Tab-separated table of N, CA and C in Angstrom:
chain	number	residue	atom	x	y	z
H	473	MET	N	0.819	-1.189	0.000
H	473	MET	CA	0.000	0.000	0.000
H	473	MET	C	0.863	1.253	0.000
H	474	ASP	N	1.948	1.228	0.788
H	474	ASP	CA	2.836	2.381	0.807
H	474	ASP	C	3.492	2.585	-0.552
H	475	ASN	N	3.806	1.485	-1.246
H	475	ASN	CA	4.435	1.592	-2.552
H	475	ASN	C	3.521	2.293	-3.545
H	476	ALA	N	2.219	2.026	-3.488
H	476	ALA	CA	1.280	2.650	-4.423
H	476	ALA	C	1.216	4.148	-4.170
H	477	ARG	N	1.263	4.545	-2.871
H	477	ARG	CA	1.217	5.975	-2.569
H	477	ARG	C	2.514	6.671	-2.959
H	478	LEU	N	3.634	5.983	-2.863
H	478	LEU	CA	4.908	6.585	-3.186
H	478	LEU	C	5.128	6.676	-4.691
H	479	GLY	N	4.330	5.966	-5.457
H	479	GLY	CA	4.438	6.064	-6.907
H	479	GLY	C	5.465	5.133	-7.517
H	480	THR	N	5.902	4.095	-6.764
H	480	THR	CA	6.885	3.183	-7.342
H	480	THR	C	6.253	2.258	-8.359
H	481	GLY	N	4.946	2.068	-8.293
H	481	GLY	CA	4.256	1.290	-9.305
H	481	GLY	C	4.263	-0.200	-9.071
H	482	SER	N	4.722	-0.676	-7.918
H	482	SER	CA	4.805	-2.120	-7.718
H	482	SER	C	3.416	-2.774	-7.723
H	483	VAL	N	2.416	-2.116	-7.169
H	483	VAL	CA	1.052	-2.656	-7.192
H	483	VAL	C	0.541	-2.697	-8.626
H	484	ILE	N	0.796	-1.640	-9.386
H	484	ILE	CA	0.355	-1.588	-10.779
H	484	ILE	C	1.113	-2.621	-11.605
H	485	ASP	N	2.409	-2.737	-11.392
H	485	ASP	CA	3.195	-3.709	-12.149
H	485	ASP	C	2.700	-5.128	-11.907
H	486	ARG	N	2.377	-5.450	-10.653
H	486	ARG	CA	1.887	-6.794	-10.352
H	486	ARG	C	0.534	-7.035	-11.000
H	487	SER	N	-0.333	-6.023	-11.040
H	487	SER	CA	-1.652	-6.232	-11.636
H	487	SER	C	-1.553	-6.377	-13.156
H	488	LEU	N	-0.595	-5.694	-13.806
H	488	LEU	CA	-0.422	-5.852	-15.250
H	488	LEU	C	0.044	-7.259	-15.593
H	489	GLY	N	0.783	-7.887	-14.676
H	489	GLY	CA	1.240	-9.245	-14.908
H	489	GLY	C	0.131	-10.261	-14.779
H	490	ARG	N	-0.859	-9.995	-13.940
H	490	ARG	CA	-1.940	-10.950	-13.706
H	490	ARG	C	-3.055	-10.857	-14.723
H	491	PHE	N	-3.345	-9.678	-15.186
H	491	PHE	CA	-4.501	-9.477	-16.042
H	491	PHE	C	-4.070	-9.002	-17.429
H	492	PRO	N	-4.804	-9.434	-18.448
H	492	PRO	CA	-4.465	-8.929	-19.791
H	492	PRO	C	-4.735	-7.429	-19.870
H	493	SER	N	-3.907	-6.726	-20.585
H	493	SER	CA	-4.043	-5.282	-20.668
H	493	SER	C	-3.847	-4.830	-22.109
H	494	TYR	N	-4.617	-3.843	-22.521
H	494	TYR	CA	-4.444	-3.273	-23.851
H	494	TYR	C	-3.102	-2.556	-23.960
H	495	LEU	N	-2.561	-2.143	-22.817
H	495	LEU	CA	-1.271	-1.454	-22.832
H	495	LEU	C	-0.148	-2.385	-23.277
H	496	LYS	N	-0.197	-3.638	-22.816
H	496	LYS	CA	0.878	-4.569	-23.119
H	496	LYS	C	0.891	-4.979	-24.583
H	497	LYS	N	-0.245	-4.906	-25.262
H	497	LYS	CA	-0.316	-5.345	-26.656
H	497	LYS	C	0.513	-4.452	-27.574
H	498	ASN	N	0.513	-3.153	-27.331
H	498	ASN	CA	1.186	-2.215	-28.220
H	498	ASN	C	2.556	-1.760	-27.730
H	499	LEU	N	2.943	-2.135	-26.521
H	499	LEU	CA	4.216	-1.677	-25.990
H	499	LEU	C	5.349	-2.621	-26.375
H	500	VAL	N	6.461	-2.036	-26.772
H	500	VAL	CA	7.660	-2.794	-27.088
H	500	VAL	C	8.708	-2.409	-26.058
H	501	HIS	N	9.204	-3.414	-25.320
H	501	HIS	CA	10.205	-3.157	-24.292
H	501	HIS	C	11.562	-2.960	-24.950
H	502	ILE	N	12.174	-1.816	-24.709
H	502	ILE	CA	13.463	-1.500	-25.307
H	502	ILE	C	14.590	-1.821	-24.325
H	503	ARG	N	14.528	-1.238	-23.175
H	503	ARG	CA	15.472	-1.518	-22.095
H	503	ARG	C	14.798	-1.117	-20.786
H	504	HIS	N	15.510	-1.201	-19.713
H	504	HIS	CA	14.940	-0.925	-18.400
H	504	HIS	C	14.193	0.416	-18.396
H	505	ASN	N	12.916	0.356	-18.092
H	505	ASN	CA	12.030	1.522	-18.000
H	505	ASN	C	11.873	2.297	-19.312
H	506	LEU	N	12.114	1.662	-20.429
H	506	LEU	CA	11.919	2.321	-21.715
H	506	LEU	C	11.081	1.422	-22.616
H	507	TYR	N	9.896	1.917	-22.960
H	507	TYR	CA	8.964	1.203	-23.815
H	507	TYR	C	8.555	2.119	-24.965
H	508	LEU	N	8.282	1.524	-26.117
H	508	LEU	CA	7.744	2.273	-27.242
H	508	LEU	C	6.359	1.743	-27.567
H	509	ASN	N	5.462	2.657	-27.888
H	509	ASN	CA	4.104	2.295	-28.256
H	509	ASN	C	4.024	2.213	-29.769
H	510	ARG	N	3.603	1.060	-30.299
H	510	ARG	CA	3.509	0.871	-31.748
H	510	ARG	C	2.510	1.832	-32.386
H	511	GLY	N	1.554	2.329	-31.627
H	511	GLY	CA	0.555	3.250	-32.152
H	511	GLY	C	1.009	4.704	-32.172
H	512	ASP	N	2.176	4.977	-31.655
H	512	ASP	CA	2.703	6.338	-31.607
H	512	ASP	C	3.048	6.808	-33.020
H	513	PRO	N	2.577	7.994	-33.435
H	513	PRO	CA	2.916	8.488	-34.777
H	513	PRO	C	4.423	8.645	-34.996
H	514	ALA	N	5.174	8.823	-33.938
H	514	ALA	CA	6.625	8.975	-34.053
H	514	ALA	C	7.351	7.669	-33.706
H	515	TYR	N	6.664	6.541	-33.806
H	515	TYR	CA	7.240	5.246	-33.417
H	515	TYR	C	8.542	4.962	-34.167
H	516	TYR	N	8.527	5.106	-35.489
H	516	TYR	CA	9.721	4.757	-36.267
H	516	TYR	C	10.858	5.755	-36.061
H	517	ASP	N	10.528	7.017	-35.783
H	517	ASP	CA	11.568	7.977	-35.410
H	517	ASP	C	12.266	7.519	-34.128
H	518	LYS	N	11.469	7.044	-33.181
H	518	LYS	CA	12.014	6.598	-31.899
H	518	LYS	C	12.791	5.294	-32.037
H	519	VAL	N	12.343	4.417	-32.954
H	519	VAL	CA	13.107	3.189	-33.204
H	519	VAL	C	14.503	3.547	-33.683
H	520	LEU	N	14.588	4.515	-34.604
H	520	LEU	CA	15.907	4.929	-35.087
H	520	LEU	C	16.734	5.567	-33.981
H	521	ARG	N	16.093	6.327	-33.119
H	521	ARG	CA	16.822	7.036	-32.057
H	521	ARG	C	17.268	6.091	-30.942
H	522	TYR	N	16.385	5.179	-30.497
H	522	TYR	CA	16.671	4.406	-29.292
H	522	TYR	C	17.082	2.954	-29.559
H	523	VAL	N	16.702	2.392	-30.707
H	523	VAL	CA	16.928	0.968	-30.913
H	523	VAL	C	18.024	0.709	-31.943
H	524	ASP	N	17.769	1.096	-33.196
H	524	ASP	CA	18.698	0.777	-34.271
H	524	ASP	C	18.684	1.886	-35.308
H	525	PRO	N	19.713	2.713	-35.357
H	525	PRO	CA	19.743	3.823	-36.309
H	525	PRO	C	19.804	3.380	-37.770
H	526	SER	N	20.103	2.120	-38.014
H	526	SER	CA	20.191	1.649	-39.396
H	526	SER	C	19.048	0.705	-39.754
H	527	SER	N	17.960	0.718	-38.997
H	527	SER	CA	16.832	-0.177	-39.247
H	527	SER	C	16.200	0.120	-40.607
H	528	ALA	N	16.254	-0.863	-41.497
H	528	ALA	CA	15.678	-0.695	-42.837
H	528	ALA	C	14.162	-0.528	-42.751
H	529	GLU	N	13.535	-1.254	-41.842
H	529	GLU	CA	12.086	-1.149	-41.693
H	529	GLU	C	11.673	0.255	-41.270
H	530	ALA	N	12.364	0.804	-40.284
H	530	ALA	CA	12.026	2.143	-39.803
H	530	ALA	C	12.280	3.186	-40.888
H	531	HIS	N	13.405	3.070	-41.593
H	531	HIS	CA	13.691	4.033	-42.661
H	531	HIS	C	12.661	3.933	-43.777
H	532	TYR	N	12.247	2.712	-44.116
H	532	TYR	CA	11.242	2.545	-45.166
H	532	TYR	C	9.923	3.198	-44.762
H	533	HIS	N	9.467	2.925	-43.542
H	533	HIS	CA	8.193	3.496	-43.094
H	533	HIS	C	8.263	5.023	-42.978
H	534	LEU	N	9.392	5.551	-42.556
H	534	LEU	CA	9.539	7.007	-42.511
H	534	LEU	C	9.549	7.597	-43.916
H	535	GLY	N	10.173	6.897	-44.859
H	535	GLY	CA	10.139	7.344	-46.248
H	535	GLY	C	8.716	7.398	-46.778
H	536	GLN	N	7.919	6.380	-46.443
H	536	GLN	CA	6.512	6.363	-46.853
H	536	GLN	C	5.760	7.542	-46.242
H	537	LYS	N	6.026	7.794	-44.963
H	537	LYS	CA	5.354	8.894	-44.262
H	537	LYS	C	5.681	10.235	-44.925
H	538	TYR	N	6.963	10.479	-45.178
H	538	TYR	CA	7.357	11.756	-45.776
H	538	TYR	C	6.882	11.878	-47.223
H	539	GLU	N	6.812	10.760	-47.935
H	539	GLU	CA	6.304	10.815	-49.311
H	539	GLU	C	4.823	11.196	-49.321
H	540	ARG	N	4.059	10.630	-48.387
H	540	ARG	CA	2.629	10.995	-48.282
H	540	ARG	C	2.461	12.469	-47.938
H	541	GLN	N	3.387	13.006	-47.125
H	541	GLN	CA	3.316	14.414	-46.740
H	541	GLN	C	3.825	15.347	-47.829
H	542	GLY	N	4.438	14.794	-48.873
H	542	GLY	CA	4.959	15.617	-49.957
H	542	GLY	C	6.384	16.093	-49.735
H	543	ASN	N	7.033	15.618	-48.687
H	543	ASN	CA	8.422	15.990	-48.406
H	543	ASN	C	9.338	14.961	-49.075
H	544	TYR	N	9.559	15.144	-50.379
H	544	TYR	CA	10.248	14.137	-51.171
H	544	TYR	C	11.732	14.027	-50.859
H	545	SER	N	12.366	15.097	-50.436
H	545	SER	CA	13.794	14.999	-50.129
H	545	SER	C	14.019	14.144	-48.883
H	546	LYS	N	13.181	14.303	-47.857
H	546	LYS	CA	13.311	13.453	-46.663
H	546	LYS	C	12.935	12.013	-46.975
H	547	ALA	N	11.915	11.839	-47.820
H	547	ALA	CA	11.513	10.488	-48.210
H	547	ALA	C	12.666	9.789	-48.929
H	548	LEU	N	13.299	10.492	-49.847
H	548	LEU	CA	14.419	9.925	-50.584
H	548	LEU	C	15.578	9.587	-49.648
H	549	HIS	N	15.840	10.460	-48.694
H	549	HIS	CA	16.904	10.208	-47.712
H	549	HIS	C	16.655	8.891	-46.978
H	550	HIS	N	15.429	8.690	-46.498
H	550	HIS	CA	15.132	7.475	-45.734
H	550	HIS	C	15.127	6.246	-46.631
H	551	TYR	N	14.675	6.370	-47.869
H	551	TYR	CA	14.750	5.237	-48.789
H	551	TYR	C	16.199	4.847	-49.052
H	552	LEU	N	17.070	5.840	-49.201
H	552	LEU	CA	18.495	5.550	-49.410
H	552	LEU	C	19.111	4.886	-48.187
H	553	GLU	N	18.707	5.309	-47.007
H	553	GLU	CA	19.234	4.720	-45.773
H	553	GLU	C	18.773	3.270	-45.608
H	554	ALA	N	17.596	2.940	-46.105
H	554	ALA	CA	17.080	1.575	-45.998
H	554	ALA	C	17.692	0.670	-47.056
H	555	GLY	N	18.204	1.239	-48.134
H	555	GLY	CA	18.684	0.466	-49.269
H	555	GLY	C	19.881	-0.433	-49.029
H	556	PRO	N	20.922	-0.014	-48.302
H	556	PRO	CA	22.127	-0.846	-48.189
H	556	PRO	C	21.936	-2.180	-47.469
H	557	ASP	N	20.923	-2.310	-46.612
H	557	ASP	CA	20.711	-3.553	-45.865
H	557	ASP	C	20.015	-4.574	-46.765
H	558	LEU	N	20.793	-5.363	-47.479
H	558	LEU	CA	20.234	-6.306	-48.451
H	558	LEU	C	19.537	-7.492	-47.806
H	559	SER	N	19.744	-7.720	-46.521
H	559	SER	CA	19.117	-8.849	-45.851
H	559	SER	C	17.663	-8.562	-45.470
H	560	SER	N	17.253	-7.336	-45.521
H	560	SER	CA	15.900	-6.964	-45.108
H	560	SER	C	14.965	-6.855	-46.311
H	561	PRO	N	13.731	-7.363	-46.181
H	561	PRO	CA	12.771	-7.189	-47.278
H	561	PRO	C	12.387	-5.724	-47.466
H	562	TYR	N	12.573	-4.918	-46.435
H	562	TYR	CA	12.242	-3.502	-46.543
H	562	TYR	C	13.247	-2.766	-47.425
H	563	SER	N	14.424	-3.334	-47.592
H	563	SER	CA	15.411	-2.741	-48.483
H	563	SER	C	14.909	-2.771	-49.925
H	564	LEU	N	14.352	-3.894	-50.323
H	564	LEU	CA	13.812	-4.007	-51.679
H	564	LEU	C	12.610	-3.090	-51.871
H	565	LYS	N	11.774	-3.025	-50.847
H	565	LYS	CA	10.609	-2.127	-50.918
H	565	LYS	C	11.068	-0.671	-51.032
H	566	ALA	N	12.109	-0.323	-50.282
H	566	ALA	CA	12.610	1.051	-50.309
H	566	ALA	C	13.196	1.380	-51.671
H	567	ARG	N	13.900	0.442	-52.265
H	567	ARG	CA	14.474	0.685	-53.591
H	567	ARG	C	13.378	0.889	-54.625
H	568	SER	N	12.336	0.070	-54.532
H	568	SER	CA	11.212	0.207	-55.460
H	568	SER	C	10.513	1.547	-55.271
H	569	ALA	N	10.277	1.923	-54.017
H	569	ALA	CA	9.619	3.203	-53.729
H	569	ALA	C	10.485	4.372	-54.196
H	570	MET	N	11.803	4.240	-54.033
H	570	MET	CA	12.705	5.304	-54.465
H	570	MET	C	12.670	5.434	-55.989
H	571	ARG	N	12.643	4.300	-56.674
H	571	ARG	CA	12.564	4.319	-58.134
H	571	ARG	C	11.271	5.002	-58.589
H	572	ASN	N	10.148	4.650	-57.943
H	572	ASN	CA	8.864	5.279	-58.283
H	572	ASN	C	8.877	6.773	-58.002
H	573	LEU	N	9.482	7.147	-56.879
H	573	LEU	CA	9.548	8.560	-56.520
H	573	LEU	C	10.369	9.340	-57.533
H	574	LEU	N	11.485	8.778	-57.949
H	574	LEU	CA	12.340	9.470	-58.909
H	574	LEU	C	11.694	9.540	-60.291
H	575	GLU	N	10.923	8.531	-60.654
H	575	GLU	CA	10.224	8.574	-61.937
H	575	GLU	C	9.158	9.664	-61.933
H	576	GLU	N	8.495	9.837	-60.800
H	576	GLU	CA	7.480	10.894	-60.686
H	576	GLU	C	8.131	12.273	-60.718
H	577	GLU	N	9.324	12.390	-60.136
H	577	GLU	CA	9.996	13.676	-60.029
H	577	GLU	C	10.824	14.022	-61.262
H	578	SER	N	11.034	13.039	-62.147
H	578	SER	CA	11.900	13.314	-63.293
H	578	SER	C	11.234	14.297	-64.244
H	579	PRO	N	12.034	15.045	-64.987
H	579	PRO	CA	11.464	16.042	-65.890
H	579	PRO	C	10.686	15.360	-67.014
H	580	PRO	N	9.700	16.035	-67.564
H	580	PRO	CA	8.905	15.431	-68.628
H	580	PRO	C	9.744	15.216	-69.884
H	581	ARG	N	9.390	14.196	-70.646
H	581	ARG	CA	10.140	13.874	-71.860
H	581	ARG	C	9.663	14.679	-73.061
H	582	HIS	N	8.523	15.330	-72.928
H	582	HIS	CA	8.020	16.159	-74.022
H	582	HIS	C	8.591	17.564	-73.906
H	583	PRO	N	8.569	18.332	-74.957
H	583	PRO	CA	9.119	19.698	-74.884
H	583	PRO	C	8.395	20.525	-73.831
H	584	ILE	N	9.141	21.416	-73.194
H	584	ILE	CA	8.572	22.267	-72.159
H	584	ILE	C	7.675	23.317	-72.798
H	585	ARG	N	6.457	23.384	-72.286
H	585	ARG	CA	5.546	24.429	-72.769
H	585	ARG	C	5.998	25.756	-72.200
H	586	THR	N	5.812	26.779	-72.947
H	586	THR	CA	6.221	28.095	-72.477
H	586	THR	C	5.018	29.000	-72.423
H	587	GLY	N	5.185	30.068	-71.662
H	587	GLY	CA	4.132	31.072	-71.595
H	587	GLY	C	4.096	31.872	-72.886
H	588	ASN	N	3.280	32.868	-72.942
H	588	ASN	CA	3.137	33.676	-74.154
H	588	ASN	C	4.431	34.378	-74.541
H	589	ASP	N	5.282	34.655	-73.551
H	589	ASP	CA	6.511	35.383	-73.845
H	589	ASP	C	7.699	34.463	-74.157
H	590	GLY	N	7.465	33.149	-74.262
H	590	GLY	CA	8.535	32.219	-74.630
H	590	GLY	C	9.295	31.641	-73.448
H	591	ARG	N	9.003	32.063	-72.207
H	591	ARG	CA	9.685	31.524	-71.033
H	591	ARG	C	8.869	30.386	-70.430
H	592	ALA	N	9.551	29.507	-69.675
H	592	ALA	CA	8.871	28.406	-69.004
H	592	ALA	C	7.937	28.960	-67.935
H	593	THR	N	6.824	28.254	-67.709
H	593	THR	CA	5.877	28.692	-66.688
H	593	THR	C	6.460	28.421	-65.305
H	594	ALA	N	5.874	29.028	-64.278
H	594	ALA	CA	6.399	28.907	-62.910
H	594	ALA	C	6.364	27.456	-62.441
H	595	GLY	N	5.312	26.713	-62.756
H	595	GLY	CA	5.217	25.313	-62.335
H	595	GLY	C	6.308	24.462	-62.957
H	596	GLU	N	6.630	24.714	-64.209
H	596	GLU	CA	7.674	23.937	-64.876
H	596	GLU	C	9.046	24.281	-64.313
H	597	ARG	N	9.287	25.535	-63.984
H	597	ARG	CA	10.561	25.896	-63.349
H	597	ARG	C	10.681	25.227	-61.991
H	598	ARG	N	9.583	25.176	-61.249
H	598	ARG	CA	9.581	24.557	-59.930
H	598	ARG	C	9.879	23.056	-60.055
H	599	ASN	N	9.282	22.370	-61.031
H	599	ASN	CA	9.524	20.941	-61.214
H	599	ASN	C	10.982	20.668	-61.562
H	600	ARG	N	11.557	21.487	-62.447
H	600	ARG	CA	12.949	21.286	-62.828
H	600	ARG	C	13.882	21.540	-61.653
H	601	SER	N	13.588	22.543	-60.838
H	601	SER	CA	14.482	22.865	-59.722
H	601	SER	C	14.378	21.824	-58.606
H	602	ALA	N	13.278	21.084	-58.502
H	602	ALA	CA	13.136	20.071	-57.459
H	602	ALA	C	13.931	18.815	-57.789
H	603	VAL	N	14.169	18.556	-59.044
H	603	VAL	CA	14.858	17.333	-59.451
H	603	VAL	C	16.363	17.447	-59.240
H	604	LYS	N	16.947	18.606	-59.439
H	604	LYS	CA	18.402	18.767	-59.359
H	604	LYS	C	18.987	18.383	-58.002
H	605	PRO	N	18.413	18.839	-56.865
H	605	PRO	CA	19.007	18.434	-55.579
H	605	PRO	C	18.886	16.930	-55.327
H	606	ILE	N	17.797	16.342	-55.771
H	606	ILE	CA	17.612	14.906	-55.557
H	606	ILE	C	18.660	14.123	-56.345
H	607	LEU	N	18.844	14.480	-57.611
H	607	LEU	CA	19.832	13.780	-58.430
H	607	LEU	C	21.245	14.016	-57.910
H	608	GLY	N	21.535	15.222	-57.475
H	608	GLY	CA	22.848	15.509	-56.906
H	608	GLY	C	23.103	14.684	-55.656
H	609	GLY	N	22.091	14.565	-54.810
H	609	GLY	CA	22.219	13.750	-53.600
H	609	GLY	C	22.427	12.287	-53.932
H	610	MET	N	21.715	11.798	-54.941
H	610	MET	CA	21.878	10.401	-55.330
H	610	MET	C	23.276	10.135	-55.881
H	611	ILE	N	23.792	11.066	-56.670
H	611	ILE	CA	25.144	10.895	-57.221
H	611	ILE	C	26.168	10.864	-56.088
H	612	LEU	N	26.009	11.750	-55.112
H	612	LEU	CA	26.926	11.790	-53.973
H	612	LEU	C	26.869	10.488	-53.175
H	613	ILE	N	25.673	9.990	-52.918
H	613	ILE	CA	25.513	8.727	-52.180
H	613	ILE	C	26.159	7.583	-52.959
H	614	ASN	N	25.956	7.541	-54.270
H	614	ASN	CA	26.558	6.482	-55.083
H	614	ASN	C	28.076	6.540	-55.043
H	615	ILE	N	28.633	7.736	-55.090
H	615	ILE	CA	30.086	7.879	-55.024
H	615	ILE	C	30.603	7.375	-53.677
H	616	LEU	N	29.898	7.737	-52.595
H	616	LEU	CA	30.313	7.279	-51.265
H	616	LEU	C	30.225	5.763	-51.149
H	617	LEU	N	29.139	5.178	-51.666
H	617	LEU	CA	28.982	3.723	-51.594
H	617	LEU	C	30.063	3.015	-52.421
H	618	LEU	N	30.372	3.545	-53.599
H	618	LEU	CA	31.428	2.945	-54.411
H	618	LEU	C	32.778	3.033	-53.722
H	619	THR	N	33.039	4.157	-53.068
H	619	THR	CA	34.292	4.320	-52.335
H	619	THR	C	34.386	3.303	-51.209
H	620	LEU	N	33.291	3.118	-50.472
H	620	LEU	CA	33.283	2.126	-49.389
H	620	LEU	C	33.498	0.717	-49.930
H	621	LEU	N	32.849	0.395	-51.036
H	621	LEU	CA	33.024	-0.930	-51.622
H	621	LEU	C	34.469	-1.157	-52.057
H	622	LEU	N	35.074	-0.152	-52.660
H	622	LEU	CA	36.465	-0.272	-53.086
H	622	LEU	C	37.397	-0.447	-51.899
H	623	LEU	N	37.129	0.309	-50.827
H	623	LEU	CA	37.963	0.185	-49.622
H	623	LEU	C	37.823	-1.197	-48.990
H	624	MET	N	36.603	-1.723	-48.979
H	624	MET	CA	36.392	-3.066	-48.408
H	624	MET	C	37.036	-4.135	-49.291
H	625	TRP	N	36.994	-3.948	-50.595
H	625	TRP	CA	37.526	-4.927	-51.514
H	625	TRP	C	39.051	-4.975	-51.465
H	626	HIS	N	39.667	-3.801	-51.383
H	626	HIS	CA	41.135	-3.732	-51.329
H	626	HIS	C	41.673	-3.838	-49.917
H	627	GLY	N	40.814	-3.593	-48.944
H	627	GLY	CA	41.276	-3.471	-47.574
H	627	GLY	C	41.483	-4.720	-46.849
């Protein structure tokens, strides 16, 4: 009784062990006194922070989240982070999602329509400017990955 008043939780902890609880279904035990709720909107952010910073599953789900929100640069970042782990099925999903994202973001193959004065419209300029940072980031990541592979191969 004194423990319950002091807030140590021993009475509550014992009752959670005896009876089924909706709390236990969604909680993932990380370490002593640290649990994550699977229903938390920031669950995968917390998995990366507290459990495994290289989790392909968490990076894939975060990429999906950012893609739905329209934040394509963050989505691409997380898809790239999920890609190197070839043992995870989420790596393949991330590569596929990244390919789809880049196909959507790529410039149109037809000639650019221009306004009455011969210049590209604002929407077309915006589309072209969004693709350049993504492609530059991908080239940089590829160069880094190739460098790592070469170092591992010769090392």
